[in-house]
């Protein structure tokens, strides 16, 4: 019994160190999630623009995030994660100010131009505060608990995005888009207040010591590519599951999406320690295999219950892919370059999110909605192949070293 006390104390200490950062991620991502359902209503209903413009306004933040990952990672390594978070969250509030300013402009073209600037500003804001909190969390609890850091912060991200949907619609209906803008202004400042109370990590000075973005990419690309391929089924499910249900005339698409979320969060709550405990390679491979089963079930589904089961399995499988690949990726980079490595790693998800919709949309145009989930299954197979080739490469390197 006494042997377990140090471990229990370590777990409690890790939880205490991570909870403030989880709160920061949650408040920051609420400011991203709440506007998402409100933007189409505002851009189409109030400003009168068509669906193409709506898609552009929503998607432009993702592209801004991709192109600022490198800057955010370098900034985090040079100035420390606390400074990165302390810059990113006020930038998110400034994006909210631009949202608010756009509601005060009568001319639709000028209004949407200011709104676009706000969406562009939210990209680097997200890059900075998310890279900062990930790096800060690893620094506060140790690289051995990288999986736990990524799992807990992932729960905060998805919980905020999930809660943001109904909240955004409710606020839009009650207060208009101006109310959404005010929420976007205030929420990041709550996270900022929490961040300022925390102790900063020591920063290793000296530019020459840090990895470049391409240097970090060379070390972690396999794990990032495996993650990107495994993230495609998630993007497919969130984009096309409702349309699959509609094509068959089924009811209950909302329950299927809820089932995905329940599987995702449930696994992270109870099994987040597994990548750190038994290794990211094993957990990642098993996770993607489960995700593959979920996608195949969705492809072959002939009734809503089968589709629901496929959604739940996809959520269960996808849940630990991010921390599993993250554990392996972060183990390959020096501590003083962890910020650029986190930014590089996160960019793979951005690319997957940006490319999946258009590519799979073409597939659906040719073969129908079920084919989207066959594409998701093939992405899982490709992810497993990348993991397998990486493990072969690692074992080969180890054999050479021993020889």
mmCIF file of N, CA, C and O in Angstrom, residues 258-330:
data_model
loop_
_atom_site.group_PDB
_atom_site.id
_atom_site.type_symbol
_atom_site.label_atom_id
_atom_site.label_comp_id
_atom_site.label_asym_id
_atom_site.label_seq_id
_atom_site.Cartn_x
_atom_site.Cartn_y
_atom_site.Cartn_z
ATOM 1 N N UNK A 258 -23.884 12.458 -31.173
ATOM 2 C CA UNK A 258 -23.719 12.390 -29.719
ATOM 3 C C UNK A 258 -23.006 11.102 -29.320
ATOM 4 O O UNK A 258 -22.165 11.092 -28.419
ATOM 5 N N UNK A 259 -23.312 9.996 -30.017
ATOM 6 C CA UNK A 259 -22.637 8.730 -29.734
ATOM 7 C C UNK A 259 -21.158 8.804 -30.020
ATOM 8 O O UNK A 259 -20.338 8.267 -29.257
ATOM 9 N N UNK A 260 -20.788 9.470 -31.116
ATOM 10 C CA UNK A 260 -19.368 9.680 -31.398
ATOM 11 C C UNK A 260 -18.708 10.442 -30.258
ATOM 12 O O UNK A 260 -17.648 10.051 -29.763
ATOM 13 N N UNK A 261 -19.341 11.542 -29.832
ATOM 14 C CA UNK A 261 -18.769 12.369 -28.758
ATOM 15 C C UNK A 261 -18.660 11.589 -27.454
ATOM 16 O O UNK A 261 -17.660 11.702 -26.732
ATOM 17 N N UNK A 262 -19.689 10.781 -27.146
ATOM 18 C CA UNK A 262 -19.672 9.994 -25.914
ATOM 19 C C UNK A 262 -18.529 8.978 -25.942
ATOM 20 O O UNK A 262 -17.812 8.800 -24.942
ATOM 21 N N UNK A 263 -18.345 8.303 -27.074
ATOM 22 C CA UNK A 263 -17.253 7.348 -27.192
ATOM 23 C C UNK A 263 -15.906 8.023 -27.076
ATOM 24 O O UNK A 263 -14.997 7.534 -26.378
ATOM 25 N N UNK A 264 -15.773 9.158 -27.724
ATOM 26 C CA UNK A 264 -14.513 9.919 -27.714
ATOM 27 C C UNK A 264 -14.147 10.378 -26.309
ATOM 28 O O UNK A 264 -13.048 10.124 -25.815
ATOM 29 N N UNK A 265 -15.082 11.060 -25.643
ATOM 30 C CA UNK A 265 -14.795 11.621 -24.319
ATOM 31 C C UNK A 265 -14.682 10.521 -23.269
ATOM 32 O O UNK A 265 -13.827 10.571 -22.377
ATOM 33 N N UNK A 266 -15.536 9.487 -23.366
ATOM 34 C CA UNK A 266 -15.489 8.396 -22.393
ATOM 35 C C UNK A 266 -14.146 7.704 -22.368
ATOM 36 O O UNK A 266 -13.574 7.444 -21.290
ATOM 37 N N UNK A 267 -13.587 7.412 -23.536
ATOM 38 C CA UNK A 267 -12.275 6.757 -23.595
ATOM 39 C C UNK A 267 -11.193 7.670 -23.017
ATOM 40 O O UNK A 267 -10.320 7.223 -22.263
ATOM 41 N N UNK A 268 -11.269 8.944 -23.338
ATOM 42 C CA UNK A 268 -10.252 9.861 -22.814
ATOM 43 C C UNK A 268 -10.345 10.020 -21.297
ATOM 44 O O UNK A 268 -9.331 10.189 -20.628
ATOM 45 N N UNK A 269 -11.544 9.976 -20.773
ATOM 46 C CA UNK A 269 -11.694 10.120 -19.324
ATOM 47 C C UNK A 269 -11.109 8.935 -18.570
ATOM 48 O O UNK A 269 -10.497 9.110 -17.508
ATOM 49 N N UNK A 270 -11.273 7.728 -19.101
ATOM 50 C CA UNK A 270 -10.895 6.528 -18.355
ATOM 51 C C UNK A 270 -9.593 5.872 -18.825
ATOM 52 O O UNK A 270 -9.000 5.088 -18.085
ATOM 53 N N UNK A 271 -9.134 6.193 -20.035
ATOM 54 C CA UNK A 271 -7.960 5.501 -20.567
ATOM 55 C C UNK A 271 -6.879 6.451 -21.078
ATOM 56 O O UNK A 271 -6.005 6.036 -21.842
ATOM 57 N N UNK A 272 -6.936 7.709 -20.655
ATOM 58 C CA UNK A 272 -5.955 8.685 -21.136
ATOM 59 C C UNK A 272 -4.527 8.331 -20.731
ATOM 60 O O UNK A 272 -3.565 8.787 -21.353
ATOM 61 N N UNK A 273 -4.359 7.507 -19.691
ATOM 62 C CA UNK A 273 -3.017 7.153 -19.209
ATOM 63 C C UNK A 273 -2.347 6.088 -20.070
ATOM 64 O O UNK A 273 -1.132 5.882 -19.952
ATOM 65 N N UNK A 274 -3.082 5.416 -20.934
ATOM 66 C CA UNK A 274 -2.529 4.268 -21.648
ATOM 67 C C UNK A 274 -1.355 4.610 -22.571
ATOM 68 O O UNK A 274 -0.367 3.867 -22.596
ATOM 69 N N UNK A 275 -1.407 5.700 -23.362
ATOM 70 C CA UNK A 275 -0.242 5.979 -24.214
ATOM 71 C C UNK A 275 1.043 6.173 -23.419
ATOM 72 O O UNK A 275 2.117 5.724 -23.848
ATOM 73 N N UNK A 276 0.961 6.822 -22.261
ATOM 74 C CA UNK A 276 2.151 7.004 -21.421
ATOM 75 C C UNK A 276 2.574 5.693 -20.776
ATOM 76 O O UNK A 276 3.767 5.436 -20.598
ATOM 77 N N UNK A 277 1.595 4.843 -20.432
ATOM 78 C CA UNK A 277 1.892 3.639 -19.660
ATOM 79 C C UNK A 277 2.408 2.497 -20.521
ATOM 80 O O UNK A 277 3.402 1.841 -20.177
ATOM 81 N N UNK A 278 1.750 2.225 -21.657
ATOM 82 C CA UNK A 278 2.142 1.062 -22.456
ATOM 83 C C UNK A 278 2.698 1.431 -23.827
ATOM 84 O O UNK A 278 3.045 0.557 -24.606
ATOM 85 N N UNK A 279 2.775 2.738 -24.115
ATOM 86 C CA UNK A 279 3.404 3.164 -25.355
ATOM 87 C C UNK A 279 2.431 3.644 -26.402
ATOM 88 O O UNK A 279 1.366 3.047 -26.603
ATOM 89 N N UNK A 280 2.810 4.736 -27.075
ATOM 90 C CA UNK A 280 1.940 5.307 -28.089
ATOM 91 C C UNK A 280 1.771 4.427 -29.310
ATOM 92 O O UNK A 280 0.720 4.451 -29.953
ATOM 93 N N UNK A 281 2.793 3.636 -29.648
ATOM 94 C CA UNK A 281 2.709 2.805 -30.858
ATOM 95 C C UNK A 281 1.598 1.766 -30.732
ATOM 96 O O UNK A 281 0.773 1.613 -31.640
ATOM 97 N N UNK A 282 1.554 1.055 -29.616
ATOM 98 C CA UNK A 282 0.521 0.031 -29.421
ATOM 99 C C UNK A 282 -0.869 0.641 -29.345
ATOM 100 O O UNK A 282 -1.804 0.189 -30.011
ATOM 101 N N UNK A 283 -1.002 1.662 -28.519
ATOM 102 C CA UNK A 283 -2.318 2.270 -28.319
ATOM 103 C C UNK A 283 -2.813 2.901 -29.623
ATOM 104 O O UNK A 283 -3.985 2.785 -29.986
ATOM 105 N N UNK A 284 -1.904 3.548 -30.342
ATOM 106 C CA UNK A 284 -2.280 4.174 -31.599
ATOM 107 C C UNK A 284 -2.777 3.160 -32.623
ATOM 108 O O UNK A 284 -3.789 3.374 -33.296
ATOM 109 N N UNK A 285 -2.066 2.024 -32.742
ATOM 110 C CA UNK A 285 -2.454 1.005 -33.723
ATOM 111 C C UNK A 285 -3.818 0.396 -33.383
ATOM 112 O O UNK A 285 -4.678 0.234 -34.263
ATOM 113 N N UNK A 286 -4.029 0.070 -32.111
ATOM 114 C CA UNK A 286 -5.317 -0.498 -31.699
ATOM 115 C C UNK A 286 -6.436 0.518 -31.907
ATOM 116 O O UNK A 286 -7.537 0.179 -32.377
ATOM 117 N N UNK A 287 -6.154 1.770 -31.589
ATOM 118 C CA UNK A 287 -7.170 2.823 -31.735
ATOM 119 C C UNK A 287 -7.607 2.977 -33.187
ATOM 120 O O UNK A 287 -8.807 3.055 -33.492
ATOM 121 N N UNK A 288 -6.634 3.036 -34.098
ATOM 122 C CA UNK A 288 -6.981 3.209 -35.513
ATOM 123 C C UNK A 288 -7.693 1.977 -36.045
ATOM 124 O O UNK A 288 -8.590 2.083 -36.892
ATOM 125 N N UNK A 289 -7.329 0.786 -35.554
ATOM 126 C CA UNK A 289 -8.034 -0.439 -35.968
ATOM 127 C C UNK A 289 -9.505 -0.379 -35.555
ATOM 128 O O UNK A 289 -10.396 -0.777 -36.324
ATOM 129 N N UNK A 290 -9.796 0.118 -34.348
ATOM 130 C CA UNK A 290 -11.183 0.272 -33.903
ATOM 131 C C UNK A 290 -11.903 1.320 -34.767
ATOM 132 O O UNK A 290 -13.052 1.135 -35.177
ATOM 133 N N UNK A 291 -11.195 2.405 -35.053
ATOM 134 C CA UNK A 291 -11.766 3.447 -35.905
ATOM 135 C C UNK A 291 -12.086 2.885 -37.295
ATOM 136 O O UNK A 291 -13.133 3.209 -37.883
ATOM 137 N N UNK A 292 -11.214 2.045 -37.821
ATOM 138 C CA UNK A 292 -11.440 1.392 -39.109
ATOM 139 C C UNK A 292 -12.734 0.572 -39.085
ATOM 140 O O UNK A 292 -13.543 0.639 -40.024
ATOM 141 N N UNK A 293 -12.945 -0.177 -38.012
ATOM 142 C CA UNK A 293 -14.188 -0.969 -37.883
ATOM 143 C C UNK A 293 -15.418 -0.063 -37.890
ATOM 144 O O UNK A 293 -16.447 -0.388 -38.502
ATOM 145 N N UNK A 294 -15.312 1.067 -37.204
ATOM 146 C CA UNK A 294 -16.426 2.009 -37.179
ATOM 147 C C UNK A 294 -16.746 2.561 -38.554
ATOM 148 O O UNK A 294 -17.923 2.672 -38.946
ATOM 149 N N UNK A 295 -15.716 2.895 -39.330
ATOM 150 C CA UNK A 295 -15.938 3.432 -40.671
ATOM 151 C C UNK A 295 -16.531 2.378 -41.612
ATOM 152 O O UNK A 295 -17.403 2.676 -42.425
ATOM 153 N N UNK A 296 -16.050 1.139 -41.496
ATOM 154 C CA UNK A 296 -16.613 0.066 -42.324
ATOM 155 C C UNK A 296 -18.080 -0.180 -41.986
ATOM 156 O O UNK A 296 -18.914 -0.435 -42.876
ATOM 157 N N UNK A 297 -18.394 -0.094 -40.702
ATOM 158 C CA UNK A 297 -19.786 -0.282 -40.283
ATOM 159 C C UNK A 297 -20.678 0.824 -40.841
ATOM 160 O O UNK A 297 -21.803 0.567 -41.284
ATOM 161 N N UNK A 298 -20.176 2.054 -40.851
ATOM 162 C CA UNK A 298 -20.932 3.160 -41.435
ATOM 163 C C UNK A 298 -21.094 2.989 -42.942
ATOM 164 O O UNK A 298 -22.157 3.284 -43.508
ATOM 165 N N UNK A 299 -20.066 2.505 -43.609
ATOM 166 C CA UNK A 299 -20.139 2.288 -45.049
ATOM 167 C C UNK A 299 -21.197 1.243 -45.408
ATOM 168 O O UNK A 299 -21.946 1.395 -46.373
ATOM 169 N N UNK A 300 -21.269 0.189 -44.588
ATOM 170 C CA UNK A 300 -22.165 -0.935 -44.882
ATOM 171 C C UNK A 300 -23.525 -0.822 -44.202
ATOM 172 O O UNK A 300 -24.375 -1.701 -44.370
ATOM 173 N N UNK A 301 -23.732 0.254 -43.420
ATOM 174 C CA UNK A 301 -24.945 0.367 -42.610
ATOM 175 C C UNK A 301 -26.206 0.392 -43.475
ATOM 176 O O UNK A 301 -26.280 1.122 -44.467
ATOM 177 N N UNK A 302 -27.200 -0.415 -43.081
ATOM 178 C CA UNK A 302 -28.484 -0.439 -43.766
ATOM 179 C C UNK A 302 -29.618 0.009 -42.854
ATOM 180 O O UNK A 302 -30.787 -0.062 -43.242
ATOM 181 N N UNK A 303 -29.283 0.434 -41.640
ATOM 182 C CA UNK A 303 -30.291 0.967 -40.733
ATOM 183 C C UNK A 303 -29.602 1.932 -39.772
ATOM 184 O O UNK A 303 -28.376 1.895 -39.604
ATOM 185 N N UNK A 304 -30.355 2.829 -39.136
ATOM 186 C CA UNK A 304 -29.735 3.844 -38.274
ATOM 187 C C UNK A 304 -29.020 3.280 -37.059
ATOM 188 O O UNK A 304 -28.075 3.898 -36.560
ATOM 189 N N UNK A 305 -29.435 2.115 -36.557
ATOM 190 C CA UNK A 305 -28.757 1.534 -35.400
ATOM 191 C C UNK A 305 -27.329 1.105 -35.751
ATOM 192 O O UNK A 305 -26.392 1.277 -34.962
ATOM 193 N N UNK A 306 -27.163 0.546 -36.951
ATOM 194 C CA UNK A 306 -25.818 0.174 -37.395
ATOM 195 C C UNK A 306 -24.951 1.418 -37.575
ATOM 196 O O UNK A 306 -23.763 1.427 -37.224
ATOM 197 N N UNK A 307 -25.553 2.491 -38.112
ATOM 198 C CA UNK A 307 -24.811 3.741 -38.276
ATOM 199 C C UNK A 307 -24.432 4.333 -36.919
ATOM 200 O O UNK A 307 -23.327 4.869 -36.741
ATOM 201 N N UNK A 308 -25.350 4.239 -35.952
ATOM 202 C CA UNK A 308 -25.052 4.706 -34.598
ATOM 203 C C UNK A 308 -23.871 3.935 -34.015
ATOM 204 O O UNK A 308 -22.952 4.524 -33.439
ATOM 205 N N UNK A 309 -23.887 2.605 -34.174
ATOM 206 C CA UNK A 309 -22.780 1.797 -33.663
ATOM 207 C C UNK A 309 -21.470 2.174 -34.336
ATOM 208 O O UNK A 309 -20.410 2.249 -33.689
ATOM 209 N N UNK A 310 -21.512 2.436 -35.650
ATOM 210 C CA UNK A 310 -20.309 2.850 -36.363
ATOM 211 C C UNK A 310 -19.782 4.185 -35.875
ATOM 212 O O UNK A 310 -18.561 4.384 -35.758
ATOM 213 N N UNK A 311 -20.685 5.099 -35.544
ATOM 214 C CA UNK A 311 -20.274 6.405 -35.028
ATOM 215 C C UNK A 311 -19.604 6.272 -33.662
ATOM 216 O O UNK A 311 -18.579 6.908 -33.390
ATOM 217 N N UNK A 312 -20.190 5.445 -32.798
ATOM 218 C CA UNK A 312 -19.616 5.242 -31.468
ATOM 219 C C UNK A 312 -18.227 4.618 -31.582
ATOM 220 O O UNK A 312 -17.273 5.052 -30.915
ATOM 221 N N UNK A 313 -18.093 3.599 -32.435
ATOM 222 C CA UNK A 313 -16.786 2.961 -32.615
ATOM 223 C C UNK A 313 -15.759 3.942 -33.175
ATOM 224 O O UNK A 313 -14.592 3.924 -32.777
ATOM 225 N N UNK A 314 -16.180 4.798 -34.091
ATOM 226 C CA UNK A 314 -15.264 5.805 -34.636
ATOM 227 C C UNK A 314 -14.784 6.744 -33.536
ATOM 228 O O UNK A 314 -13.589 7.088 -33.472
ATOM 229 N N UNK A 315 -15.693 7.166 -32.656
ATOM 230 C CA UNK A 315 -15.302 8.027 -31.540
ATOM 231 C C UNK A 315 -14.357 7.338 -30.577
ATOM 232 O O UNK A 315 -13.358 7.923 -30.132
ATOM 233 N N UNK A 316 -14.648 6.072 -30.257
ATOM 234 C CA UNK A 316 -13.783 5.304 -29.359
ATOM 235 C C UNK A 316 -12.385 5.158 -29.970
ATOM 236 O O UNK A 316 -11.366 5.338 -29.294
ATOM 237 N N UNK A 317 -12.339 4.846 -31.272
ATOM 238 C CA UNK A 317 -11.054 4.642 -31.917
ATOM 239 C C UNK A 317 -10.254 5.916 -32.060
ATOM 240 O O UNK A 317 -9.049 5.944 -31.777
ATOM 241 N N UNK A 318 -10.907 6.997 -32.468
ATOM 242 C CA UNK A 318 -10.186 8.245 -32.708
ATOM 243 C C UNK A 318 -9.681 8.887 -31.423
ATOM 244 O O UNK A 318 -8.710 9.648 -31.435
ATOM 245 N N UNK A 319 -10.283 8.569 -30.309
ATOM 246 C CA UNK A 319 -10.036 9.268 -29.058
ATOM 247 C C UNK A 319 -8.565 9.347 -28.677
ATOM 248 O O UNK A 319 -8.063 10.410 -28.307
ATOM 249 N N UNK A 320 -7.847 8.239 -28.753
ATOM 250 C CA UNK A 320 -6.472 8.211 -28.249
ATOM 251 C C UNK A 320 -5.413 8.280 -29.347
ATOM 252 O O UNK A 320 -4.225 8.142 -29.065
ATOM 253 N N UNK A 321 -5.834 8.511 -30.592
ATOM 254 C CA UNK A 321 -4.844 8.607 -31.673
ATOM 255 C C UNK A 321 -3.953 9.825 -31.471
ATOM 256 O O UNK A 321 -2.721 9.755 -31.589
ATOM 257 N N UNK A 322 -4.572 10.963 -31.159
ATOM 258 C CA UNK A 322 -3.804 12.200 -30.976
ATOM 259 C C UNK A 322 -2.768 12.081 -29.859
ATOM 260 O O UNK A 322 -1.579 12.333 -30.083
ATOM 261 N N UNK A 323 -3.147 11.682 -28.637
ATOM 262 C CA UNK A 323 -2.109 11.546 -27.601
ATOM 263 C C UNK A 323 -1.108 10.431 -27.906
ATOM 264 O O UNK A 323 0.069 10.538 -27.531
ATOM 265 N N UNK A 324 -1.536 9.365 -28.565
ATOM 266 C CA UNK A 324 -0.612 8.267 -28.869
ATOM 267 C C UNK A 324 0.475 8.705 -29.828
ATOM 268 O O UNK A 324 1.669 8.424 -29.621
ATOM 269 N N UNK A 325 0.085 9.386 -30.889
ATOM 270 C CA UNK A 325 1.084 9.891 -31.828
ATOM 271 C C UNK A 325 1.901 11.026 -31.198
ATOM 272 O O UNK A 325 3.094 11.174 -31.457
ATOM 273 N N UNK A 326 1.235 11.813 -30.339
ATOM 274 C CA UNK A 326 1.937 12.911 -29.679
ATOM 275 C C UNK A 326 3.033 12.436 -28.745
ATOM 276 O O UNK A 326 4.112 13.040 -28.665
ATOM 277 N N UNK A 327 2.777 11.357 -28.008
ATOM 278 C CA UNK A 327 3.798 10.793 -27.108
ATOM 279 C C UNK A 327 5.049 10.441 -27.897
ATOM 280 O O UNK A 327 6.179 10.759 -27.487
ATOM 281 N N UNK A 328 4.875 9.794 -29.043
ATOM 282 C CA UNK A 328 6.028 9.384 -29.836
ATOM 283 C C UNK A 328 6.731 10.585 -30.475
ATOM 284 O O UNK A 328 7.961 10.642 -30.537
ATOM 285 N N UNK A 329 5.932 11.544 -30.941
ATOM 286 C CA UNK A 329 6.523 12.712 -31.587
ATOM 287 C C UNK A 329 7.332 13.550 -30.603
ATOM 288 O O UNK A 329 8.474 13.935 -30.885
ATOM 289 N N UNK A 330 6.764 13.829 -29.423
ATOM 290 C CA UNK A 330 7.448 14.696 -28.464
ATOM 291 C C UNK A 330 8.693 14.040 -27.865
ATOM 292 O O UNK A 330 9.610 14.720 -27.430
#
